[in-house]
PDB file of C-alpha atoms in Angstrom:
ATOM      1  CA  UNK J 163     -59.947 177.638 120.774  1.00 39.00           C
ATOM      2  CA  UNK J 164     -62.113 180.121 118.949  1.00 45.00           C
ATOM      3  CA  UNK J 165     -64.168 182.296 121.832  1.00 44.00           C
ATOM      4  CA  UNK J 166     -66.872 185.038 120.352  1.00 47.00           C
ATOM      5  CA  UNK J 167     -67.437 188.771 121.112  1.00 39.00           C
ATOM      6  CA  UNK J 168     -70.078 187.604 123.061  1.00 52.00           C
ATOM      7  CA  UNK J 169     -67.617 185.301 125.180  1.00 66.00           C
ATOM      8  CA  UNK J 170     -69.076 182.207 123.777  1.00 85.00           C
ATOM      9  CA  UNK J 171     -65.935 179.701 124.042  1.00 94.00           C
ATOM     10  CA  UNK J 172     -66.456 177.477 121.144  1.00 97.00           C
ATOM     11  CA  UNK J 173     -64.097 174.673 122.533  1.00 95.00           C
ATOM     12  CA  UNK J 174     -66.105 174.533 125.839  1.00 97.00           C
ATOM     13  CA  UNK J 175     -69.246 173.696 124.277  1.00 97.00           C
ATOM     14  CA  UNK J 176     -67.422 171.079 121.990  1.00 96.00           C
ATOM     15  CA  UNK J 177     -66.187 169.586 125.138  1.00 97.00           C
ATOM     16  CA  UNK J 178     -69.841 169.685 126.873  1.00 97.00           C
ATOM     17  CA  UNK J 179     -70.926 167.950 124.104  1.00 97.00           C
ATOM     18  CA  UNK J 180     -68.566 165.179 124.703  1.00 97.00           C
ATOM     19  CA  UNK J 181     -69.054 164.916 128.177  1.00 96.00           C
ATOM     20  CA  UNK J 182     -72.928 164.449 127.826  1.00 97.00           C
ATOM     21  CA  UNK J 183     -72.591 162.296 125.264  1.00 96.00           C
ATOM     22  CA  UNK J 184     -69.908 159.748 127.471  1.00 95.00           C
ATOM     23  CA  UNK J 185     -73.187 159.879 129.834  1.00 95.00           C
ATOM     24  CA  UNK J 186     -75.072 157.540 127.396  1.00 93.00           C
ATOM     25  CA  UNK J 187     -71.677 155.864 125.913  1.00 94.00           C
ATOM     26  CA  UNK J 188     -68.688 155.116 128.384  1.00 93.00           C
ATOM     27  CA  UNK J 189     -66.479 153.636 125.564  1.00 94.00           C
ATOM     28  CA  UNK J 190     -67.215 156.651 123.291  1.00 96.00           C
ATOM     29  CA  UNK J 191     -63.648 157.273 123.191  1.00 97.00           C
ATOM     30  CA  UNK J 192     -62.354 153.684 122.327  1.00 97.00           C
ATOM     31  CA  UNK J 193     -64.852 154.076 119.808  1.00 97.00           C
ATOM     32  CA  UNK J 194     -63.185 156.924 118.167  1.00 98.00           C
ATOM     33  CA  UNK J 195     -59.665 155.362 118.421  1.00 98.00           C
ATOM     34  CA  UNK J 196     -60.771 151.675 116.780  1.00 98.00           C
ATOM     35  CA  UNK J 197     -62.110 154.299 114.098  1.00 98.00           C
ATOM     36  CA  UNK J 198     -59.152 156.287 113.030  1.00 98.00           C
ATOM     37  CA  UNK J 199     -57.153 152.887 113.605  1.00 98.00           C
ATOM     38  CA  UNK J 200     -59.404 151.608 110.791  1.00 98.00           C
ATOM     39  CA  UNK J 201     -59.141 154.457 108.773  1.00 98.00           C
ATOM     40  CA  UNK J 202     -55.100 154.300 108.744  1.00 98.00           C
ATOM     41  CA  UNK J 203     -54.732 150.824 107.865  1.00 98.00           C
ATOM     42  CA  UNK J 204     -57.569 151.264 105.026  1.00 98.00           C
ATOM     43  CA  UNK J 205     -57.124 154.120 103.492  1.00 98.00           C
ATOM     44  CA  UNK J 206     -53.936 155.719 104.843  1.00 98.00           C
ATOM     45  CA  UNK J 207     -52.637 158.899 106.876  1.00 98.00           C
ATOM     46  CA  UNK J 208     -54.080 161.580 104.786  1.00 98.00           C
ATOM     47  CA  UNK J 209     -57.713 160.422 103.952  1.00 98.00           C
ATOM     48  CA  UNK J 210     -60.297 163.117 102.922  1.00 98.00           C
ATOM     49  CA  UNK J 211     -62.876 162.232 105.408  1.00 99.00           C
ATOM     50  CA  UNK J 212     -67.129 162.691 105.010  1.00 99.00           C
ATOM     51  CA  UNK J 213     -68.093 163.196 108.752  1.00 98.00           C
ATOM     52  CA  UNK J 214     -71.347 161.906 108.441  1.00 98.00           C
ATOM     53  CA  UNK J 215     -74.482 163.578 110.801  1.00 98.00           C
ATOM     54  CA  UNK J 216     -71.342 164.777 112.422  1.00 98.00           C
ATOM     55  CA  UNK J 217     -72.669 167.339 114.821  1.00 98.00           C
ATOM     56  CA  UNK J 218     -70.781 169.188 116.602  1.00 98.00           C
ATOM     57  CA  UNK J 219     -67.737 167.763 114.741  1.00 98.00           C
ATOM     58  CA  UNK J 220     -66.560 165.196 117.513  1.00 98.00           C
ATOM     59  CA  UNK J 221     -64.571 162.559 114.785  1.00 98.00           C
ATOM     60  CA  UNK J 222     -63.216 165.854 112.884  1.00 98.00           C
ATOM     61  CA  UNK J 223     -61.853 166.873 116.360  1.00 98.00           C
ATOM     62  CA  UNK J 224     -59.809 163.742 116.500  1.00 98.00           C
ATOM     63  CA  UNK J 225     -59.617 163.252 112.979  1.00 98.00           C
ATOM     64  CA  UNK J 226     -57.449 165.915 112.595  1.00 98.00           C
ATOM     65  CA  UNK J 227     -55.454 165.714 115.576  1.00 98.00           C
ATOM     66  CA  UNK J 228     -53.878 162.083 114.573  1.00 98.00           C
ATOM     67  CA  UNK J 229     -53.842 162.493 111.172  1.00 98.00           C
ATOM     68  CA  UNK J 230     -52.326 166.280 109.976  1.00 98.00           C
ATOM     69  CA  UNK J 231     -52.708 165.860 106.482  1.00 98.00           C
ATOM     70  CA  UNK J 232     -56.660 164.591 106.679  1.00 98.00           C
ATOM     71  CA  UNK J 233     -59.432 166.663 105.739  1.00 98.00           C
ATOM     72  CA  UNK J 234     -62.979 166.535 106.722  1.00 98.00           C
ATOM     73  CA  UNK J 235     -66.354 167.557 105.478  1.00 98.00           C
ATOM     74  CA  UNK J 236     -68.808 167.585 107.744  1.00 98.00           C
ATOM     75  CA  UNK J 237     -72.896 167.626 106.884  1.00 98.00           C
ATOM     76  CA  UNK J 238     -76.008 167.757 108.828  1.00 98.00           C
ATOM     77  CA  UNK J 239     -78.949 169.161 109.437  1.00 98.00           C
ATOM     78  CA  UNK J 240     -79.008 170.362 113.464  1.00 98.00           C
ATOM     79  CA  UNK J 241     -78.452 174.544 112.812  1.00 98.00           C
ATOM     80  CA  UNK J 242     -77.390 174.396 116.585  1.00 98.00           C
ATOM     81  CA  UNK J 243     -74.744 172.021 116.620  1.00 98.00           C
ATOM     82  CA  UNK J 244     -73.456 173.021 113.269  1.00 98.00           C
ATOM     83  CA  UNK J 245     -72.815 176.503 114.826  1.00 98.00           C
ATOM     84  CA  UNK J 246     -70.807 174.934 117.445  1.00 98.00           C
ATOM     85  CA  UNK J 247     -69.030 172.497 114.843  1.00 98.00           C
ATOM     86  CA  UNK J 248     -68.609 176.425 113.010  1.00 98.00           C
ATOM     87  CA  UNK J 249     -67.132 178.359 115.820  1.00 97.00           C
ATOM     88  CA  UNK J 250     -65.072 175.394 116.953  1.00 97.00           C
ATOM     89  CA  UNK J 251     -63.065 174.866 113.501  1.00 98.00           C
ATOM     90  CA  UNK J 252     -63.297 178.783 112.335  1.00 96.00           C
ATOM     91  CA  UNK J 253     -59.663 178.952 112.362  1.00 96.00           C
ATOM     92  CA  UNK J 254     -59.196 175.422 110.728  1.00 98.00           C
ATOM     93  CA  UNK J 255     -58.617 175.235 107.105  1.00 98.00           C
ATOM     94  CA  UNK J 256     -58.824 171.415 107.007  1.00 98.00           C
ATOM     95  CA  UNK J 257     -62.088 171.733 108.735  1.00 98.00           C
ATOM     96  CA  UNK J 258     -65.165 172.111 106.335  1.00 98.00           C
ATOM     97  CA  UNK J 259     -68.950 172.068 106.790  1.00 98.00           C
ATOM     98  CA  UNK J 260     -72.454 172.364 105.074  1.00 98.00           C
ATOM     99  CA  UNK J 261     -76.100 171.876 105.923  1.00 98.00           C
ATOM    100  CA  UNK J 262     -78.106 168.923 104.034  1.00 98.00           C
ATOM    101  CA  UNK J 263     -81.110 166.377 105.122  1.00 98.00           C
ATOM    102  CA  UNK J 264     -79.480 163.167 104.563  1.00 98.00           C
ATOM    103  CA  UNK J 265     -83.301 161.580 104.137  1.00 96.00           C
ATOM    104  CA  UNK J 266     -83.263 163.855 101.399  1.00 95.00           C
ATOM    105  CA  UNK J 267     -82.918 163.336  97.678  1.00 92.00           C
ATOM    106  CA  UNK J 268     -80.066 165.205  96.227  1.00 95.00           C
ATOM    107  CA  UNK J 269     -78.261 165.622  99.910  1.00 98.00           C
ATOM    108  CA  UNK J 270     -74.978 165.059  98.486  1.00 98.00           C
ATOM    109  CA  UNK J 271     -74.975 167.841  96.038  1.00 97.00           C
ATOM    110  CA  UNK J 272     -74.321 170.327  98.597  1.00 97.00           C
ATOM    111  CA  UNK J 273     -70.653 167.971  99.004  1.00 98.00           C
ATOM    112  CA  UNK J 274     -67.593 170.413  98.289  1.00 98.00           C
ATOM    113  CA  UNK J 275     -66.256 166.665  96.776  1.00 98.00           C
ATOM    114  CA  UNK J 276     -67.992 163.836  94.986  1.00 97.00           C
ATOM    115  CA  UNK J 277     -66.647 160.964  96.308  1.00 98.00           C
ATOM    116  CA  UNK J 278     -64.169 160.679  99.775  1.00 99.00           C
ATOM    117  CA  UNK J 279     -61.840 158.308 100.497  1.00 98.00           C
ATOM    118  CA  UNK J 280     -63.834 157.212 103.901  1.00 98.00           C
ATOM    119  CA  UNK J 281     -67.133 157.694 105.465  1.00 99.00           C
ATOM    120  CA  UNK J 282     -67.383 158.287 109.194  1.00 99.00           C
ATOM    121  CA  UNK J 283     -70.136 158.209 111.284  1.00 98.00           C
ATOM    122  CA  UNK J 284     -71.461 157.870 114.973  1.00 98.00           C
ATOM    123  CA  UNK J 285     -74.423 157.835 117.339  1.00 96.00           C
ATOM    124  CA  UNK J 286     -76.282 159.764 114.239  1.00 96.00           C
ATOM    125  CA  UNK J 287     -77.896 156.756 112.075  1.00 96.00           C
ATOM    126  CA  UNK J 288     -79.937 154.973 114.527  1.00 94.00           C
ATOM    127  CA  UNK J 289     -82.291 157.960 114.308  1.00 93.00           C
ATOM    128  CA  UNK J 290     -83.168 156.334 110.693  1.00 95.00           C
ATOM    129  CA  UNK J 291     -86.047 153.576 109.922  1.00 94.00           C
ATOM    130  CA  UNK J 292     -85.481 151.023 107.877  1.00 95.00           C
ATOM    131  CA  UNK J 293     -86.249 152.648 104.244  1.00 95.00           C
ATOM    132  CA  UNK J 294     -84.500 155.334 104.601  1.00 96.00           C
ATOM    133  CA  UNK J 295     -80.963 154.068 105.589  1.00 97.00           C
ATOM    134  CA  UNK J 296     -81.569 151.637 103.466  1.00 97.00           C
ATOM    135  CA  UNK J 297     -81.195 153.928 100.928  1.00 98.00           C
ATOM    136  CA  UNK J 298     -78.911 155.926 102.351  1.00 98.00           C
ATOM    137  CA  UNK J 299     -76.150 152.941 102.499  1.00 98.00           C
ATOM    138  CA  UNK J 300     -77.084 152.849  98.583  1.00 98.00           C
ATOM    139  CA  UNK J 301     -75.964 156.423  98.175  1.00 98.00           C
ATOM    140  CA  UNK J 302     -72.773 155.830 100.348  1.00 98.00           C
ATOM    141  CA  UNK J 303     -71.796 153.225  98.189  1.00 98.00           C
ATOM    142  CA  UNK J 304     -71.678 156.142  95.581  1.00 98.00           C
ATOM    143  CA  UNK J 305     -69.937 158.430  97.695  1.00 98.00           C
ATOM    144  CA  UNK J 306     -67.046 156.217  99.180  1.00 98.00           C
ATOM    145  CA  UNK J 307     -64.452 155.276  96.302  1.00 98.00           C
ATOM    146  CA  UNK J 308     -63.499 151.924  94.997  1.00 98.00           C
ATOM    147  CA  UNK J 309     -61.446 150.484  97.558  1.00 98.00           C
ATOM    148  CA  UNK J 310     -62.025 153.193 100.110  1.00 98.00           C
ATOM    149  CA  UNK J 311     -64.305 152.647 103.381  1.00 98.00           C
ATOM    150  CA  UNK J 312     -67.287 153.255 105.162  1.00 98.00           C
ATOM    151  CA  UNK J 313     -67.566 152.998 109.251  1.00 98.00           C
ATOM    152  CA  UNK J 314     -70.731 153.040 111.071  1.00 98.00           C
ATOM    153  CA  UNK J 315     -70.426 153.054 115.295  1.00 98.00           C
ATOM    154  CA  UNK J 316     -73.852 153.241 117.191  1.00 96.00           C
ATOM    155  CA  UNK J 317     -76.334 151.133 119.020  1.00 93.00           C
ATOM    156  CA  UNK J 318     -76.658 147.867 118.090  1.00 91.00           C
ATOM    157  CA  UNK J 319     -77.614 145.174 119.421  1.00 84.00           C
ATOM    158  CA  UNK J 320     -77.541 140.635 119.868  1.00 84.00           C
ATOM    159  CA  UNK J 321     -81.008 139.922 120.149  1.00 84.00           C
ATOM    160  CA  UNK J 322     -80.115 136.130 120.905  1.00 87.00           C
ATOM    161  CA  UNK J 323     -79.147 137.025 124.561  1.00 89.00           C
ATOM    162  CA  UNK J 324     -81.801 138.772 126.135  1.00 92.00           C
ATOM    163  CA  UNK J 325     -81.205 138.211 129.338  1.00 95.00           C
ATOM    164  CA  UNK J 326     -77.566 139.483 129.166  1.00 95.00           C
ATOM    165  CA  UNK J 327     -78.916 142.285 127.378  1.00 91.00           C
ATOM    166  CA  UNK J 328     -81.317 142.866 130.073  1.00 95.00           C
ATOM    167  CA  UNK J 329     -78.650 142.758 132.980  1.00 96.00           C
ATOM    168  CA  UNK J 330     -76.404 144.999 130.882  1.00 94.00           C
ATOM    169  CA  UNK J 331     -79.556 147.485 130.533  1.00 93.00           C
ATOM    170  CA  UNK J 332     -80.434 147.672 134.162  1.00 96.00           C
ATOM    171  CA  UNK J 333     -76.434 148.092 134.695  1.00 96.00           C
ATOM    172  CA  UNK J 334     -75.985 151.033 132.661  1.00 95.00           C
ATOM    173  CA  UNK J 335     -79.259 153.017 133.735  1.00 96.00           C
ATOM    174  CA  UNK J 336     -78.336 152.506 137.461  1.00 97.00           C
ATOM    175  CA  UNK J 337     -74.632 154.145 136.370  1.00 96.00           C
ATOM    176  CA  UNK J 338     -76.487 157.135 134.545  1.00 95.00           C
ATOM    177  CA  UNK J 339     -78.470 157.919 137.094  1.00 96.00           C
ATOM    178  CA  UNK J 340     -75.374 158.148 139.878  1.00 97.00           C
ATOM    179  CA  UNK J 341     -73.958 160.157 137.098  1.00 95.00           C
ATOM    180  CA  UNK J 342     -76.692 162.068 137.659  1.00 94.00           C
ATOM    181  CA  UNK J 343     -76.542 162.904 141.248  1.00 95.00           C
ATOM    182  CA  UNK J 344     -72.784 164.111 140.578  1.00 95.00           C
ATOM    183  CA  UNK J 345     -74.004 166.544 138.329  1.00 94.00           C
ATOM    184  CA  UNK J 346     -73.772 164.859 134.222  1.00 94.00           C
ATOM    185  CA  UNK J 347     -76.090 166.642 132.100  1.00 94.00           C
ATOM    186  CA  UNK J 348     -78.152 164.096 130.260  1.00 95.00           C
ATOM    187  CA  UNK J 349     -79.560 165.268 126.676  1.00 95.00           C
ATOM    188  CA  UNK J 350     -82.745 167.457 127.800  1.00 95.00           C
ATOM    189  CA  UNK J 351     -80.772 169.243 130.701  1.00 95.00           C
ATOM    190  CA  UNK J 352     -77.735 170.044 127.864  1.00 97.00           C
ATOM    191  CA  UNK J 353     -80.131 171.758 125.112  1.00 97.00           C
ATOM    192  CA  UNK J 354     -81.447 173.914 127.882  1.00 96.00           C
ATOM    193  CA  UNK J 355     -78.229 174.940 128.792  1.00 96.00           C
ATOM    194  CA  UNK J 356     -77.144 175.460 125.267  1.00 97.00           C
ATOM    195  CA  UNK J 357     -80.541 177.592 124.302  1.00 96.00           C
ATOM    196  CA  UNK J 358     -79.456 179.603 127.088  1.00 95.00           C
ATOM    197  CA  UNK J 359     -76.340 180.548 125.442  1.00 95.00           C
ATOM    198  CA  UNK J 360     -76.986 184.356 123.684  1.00 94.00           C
ATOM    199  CA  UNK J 361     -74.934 183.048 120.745  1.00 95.00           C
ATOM    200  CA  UNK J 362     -76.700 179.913 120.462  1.00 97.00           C
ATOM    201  CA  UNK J 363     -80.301 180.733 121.003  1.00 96.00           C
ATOM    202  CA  UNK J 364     -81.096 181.535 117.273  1.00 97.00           C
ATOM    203  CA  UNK J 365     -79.840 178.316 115.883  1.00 98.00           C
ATOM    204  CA  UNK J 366     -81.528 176.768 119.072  1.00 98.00           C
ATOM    205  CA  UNK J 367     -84.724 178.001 118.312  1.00 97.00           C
ATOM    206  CA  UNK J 368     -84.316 177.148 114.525  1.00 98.00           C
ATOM    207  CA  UNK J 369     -83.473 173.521 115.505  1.00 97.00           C
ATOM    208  CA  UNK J 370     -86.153 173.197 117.895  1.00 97.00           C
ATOM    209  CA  UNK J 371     -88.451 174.152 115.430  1.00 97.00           C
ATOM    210  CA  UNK J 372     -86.960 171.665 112.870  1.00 96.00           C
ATOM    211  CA  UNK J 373     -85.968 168.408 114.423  1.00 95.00           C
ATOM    212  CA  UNK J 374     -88.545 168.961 117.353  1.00 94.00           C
ATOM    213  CA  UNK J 375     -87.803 170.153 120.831  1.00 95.00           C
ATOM    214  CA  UNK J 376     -85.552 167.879 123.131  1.00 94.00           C
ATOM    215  CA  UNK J 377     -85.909 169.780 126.199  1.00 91.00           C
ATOM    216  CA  UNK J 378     -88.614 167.518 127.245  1.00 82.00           C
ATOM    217  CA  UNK J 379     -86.516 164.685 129.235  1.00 68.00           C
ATOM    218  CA  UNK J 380     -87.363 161.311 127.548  1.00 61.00           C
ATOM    219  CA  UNK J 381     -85.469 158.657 126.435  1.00 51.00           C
ATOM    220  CA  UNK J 382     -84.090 160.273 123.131  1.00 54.00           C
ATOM    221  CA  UNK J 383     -82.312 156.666 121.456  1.00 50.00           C
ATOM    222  CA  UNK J 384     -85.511 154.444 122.862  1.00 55.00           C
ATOM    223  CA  UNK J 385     -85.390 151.327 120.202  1.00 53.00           C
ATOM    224  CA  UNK J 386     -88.430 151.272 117.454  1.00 65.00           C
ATOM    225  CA  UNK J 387     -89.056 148.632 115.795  1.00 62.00           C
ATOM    226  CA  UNK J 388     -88.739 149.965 112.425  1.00 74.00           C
ATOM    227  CA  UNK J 389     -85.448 150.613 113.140  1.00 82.00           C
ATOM    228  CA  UNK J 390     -83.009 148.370 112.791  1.00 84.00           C
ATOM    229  CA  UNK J 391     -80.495 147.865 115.869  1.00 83.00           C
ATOM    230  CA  UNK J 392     -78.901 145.170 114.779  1.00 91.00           C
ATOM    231  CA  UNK J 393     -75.168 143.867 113.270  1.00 93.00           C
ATOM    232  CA  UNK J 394     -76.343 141.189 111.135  1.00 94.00           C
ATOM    233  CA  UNK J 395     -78.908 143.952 109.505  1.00 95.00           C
ATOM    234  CA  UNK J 396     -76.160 146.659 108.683  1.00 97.00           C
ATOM    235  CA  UNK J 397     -73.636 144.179 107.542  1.00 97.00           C
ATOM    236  CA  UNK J 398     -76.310 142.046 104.986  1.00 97.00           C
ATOM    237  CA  UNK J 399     -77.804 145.860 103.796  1.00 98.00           C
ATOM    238  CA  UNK J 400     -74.365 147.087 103.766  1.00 98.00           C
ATOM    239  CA  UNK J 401     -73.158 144.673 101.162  1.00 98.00           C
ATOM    240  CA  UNK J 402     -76.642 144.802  99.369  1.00 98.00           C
ATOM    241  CA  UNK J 403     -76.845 148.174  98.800  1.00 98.00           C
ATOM    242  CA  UNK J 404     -72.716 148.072  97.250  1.00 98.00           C
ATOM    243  CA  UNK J 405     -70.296 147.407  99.118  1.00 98.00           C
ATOM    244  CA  UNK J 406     -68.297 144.184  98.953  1.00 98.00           C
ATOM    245  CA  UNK J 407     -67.315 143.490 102.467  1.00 98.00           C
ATOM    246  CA  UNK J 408     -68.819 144.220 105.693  1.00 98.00           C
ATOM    247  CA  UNK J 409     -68.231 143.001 108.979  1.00 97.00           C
ATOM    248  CA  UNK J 410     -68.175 144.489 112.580  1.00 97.00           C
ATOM    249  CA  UNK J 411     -64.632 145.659 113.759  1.00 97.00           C
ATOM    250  CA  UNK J 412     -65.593 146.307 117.150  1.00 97.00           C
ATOM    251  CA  UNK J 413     -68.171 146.176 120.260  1.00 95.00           C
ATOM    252  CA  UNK J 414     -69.124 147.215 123.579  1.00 93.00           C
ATOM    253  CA  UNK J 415     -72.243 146.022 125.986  1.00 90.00           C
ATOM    254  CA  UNK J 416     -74.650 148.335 123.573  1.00 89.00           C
ATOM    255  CA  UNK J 417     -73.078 149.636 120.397  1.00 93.00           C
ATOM    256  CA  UNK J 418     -70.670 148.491 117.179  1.00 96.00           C
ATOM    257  CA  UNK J 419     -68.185 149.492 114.875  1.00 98.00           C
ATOM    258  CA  UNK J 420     -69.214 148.447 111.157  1.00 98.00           C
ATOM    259  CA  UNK J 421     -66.888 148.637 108.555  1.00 98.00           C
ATOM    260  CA  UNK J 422     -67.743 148.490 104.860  1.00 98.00           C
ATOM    261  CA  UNK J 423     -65.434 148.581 101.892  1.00 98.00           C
ATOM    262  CA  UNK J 424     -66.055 149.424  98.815  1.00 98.00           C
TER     263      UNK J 424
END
């Protein structure tokens, strides 16, 4: 666990991360492990790994600790929570990352590699409308070898049940809110804690000023509806835009595992 001069302690704000996120997502962690299950019995024990929008580096985390001989790349665009993912894995050569728009047009030549054996990604792609991860998929297709994979877990949704859907909703916002009165930090309440942070407060402000300010509590993953939120959209897109199967591998009340192959 890498701690600055300053006494920033890298690990702890990897792990605050990952507690606020478990706020939104109980099953975040079964997430994770259906993941790296699917990436062992697709690609093997010593995949080199595209961690996709990957934050603070969450997947990498466990990425790495299951499978020694994996390597990771991670990209985004947040400059705070890349300096996290930075100070977390300083002292990890497996570990790489790099700063690209993935709405962008040639986001994958800042890639140390040009094509990875898997694709991971999570909570990160729901943030797109329909055009752009549309196209996105398309470039994916490119960057995933033949025969390797592509895994997708965020919020989706089965529109055909709405009043389960609706019970389930009311269900989980009555659970965040006790989580709440114990003391979980929901998304606004973390960023001011992290622009707080001496250390962080320069990337903070950068971010702020880039991907807007989330300080302001709202509902950050409120559904639009030119975004698609649901399975049968990723899986028909998925296999339109390249890949030849697609199918989910896994659910909760509110999100999916999608897994593409190429």
């Amino acid at each position: 666990m890498t701690v600055t001069a300053s006494g920033t302690n890298w690990g702890a704000w990897q792990e605050s991360w990952d507690r606020q996120q478990e706020w939104y997502m109980p099953d975040r962690e079964e997430r994770f492990r259906v993941m790296l299950d699917l990436v062992e019995a697709l690609v093997g024990t010593e995949p080199r790994v595209l961690d996709l929008a990957c934050g603070t580096g969450s997947i990498t985390d466990r990425l790495l600790r299951r499978f020694p001989g994996a390597h990771s790349t991670g990209v985004d665009l947040d400059p705070a929570l890349l300096t996290i993912a930075r100070g977390h894995f300083a002292d990890e050569p497996r570990a790489a990352f790099v700063t690209a728009d993935l709405t962008g047009p040639d986001w994958r030549s800042a890639l140390p590699h040009r094509t990875y054996d898997v694709v991971l990604t999570a909570t990160a792609l729901h943030w797109l409308d329909e055009a752009p991860l549309r196209r996105l998929y398309g470039e994916l297709a490119e960057v995933v070898r033949e025969g390797g994979a592509f895994l997708n877990a965020d919020h989706m949704t089965d529109e055909s049940a709405p009043r389960i859907n609706a019970a389930v909703a009311a269900f989980h916002c009555a659970r965040k809110e006790r989580a709440l009165a114990e003391g979980a930090l929901d998304w606004s309440h973390w960023w001011r804690h992290l622009a707080e942070d001496e250390a962080l407060a320069e990337p903070a402000a950068r971010r702020f000023a880039l991907l807007g300010d989330p300080r302001t509590p709202a509902d950050h993953a409120a559904p639009r509806p030119d975004r698609p939120t649901t399975v049968q959209w990723h899986a028909d897109t998925l296999r339109a835009q390249g890949f030849t199967e697609a199918r989910q591998a896994w659910c909760s009340t509110t999100d999916a595992v999608m897994v593409a192959l190429r």
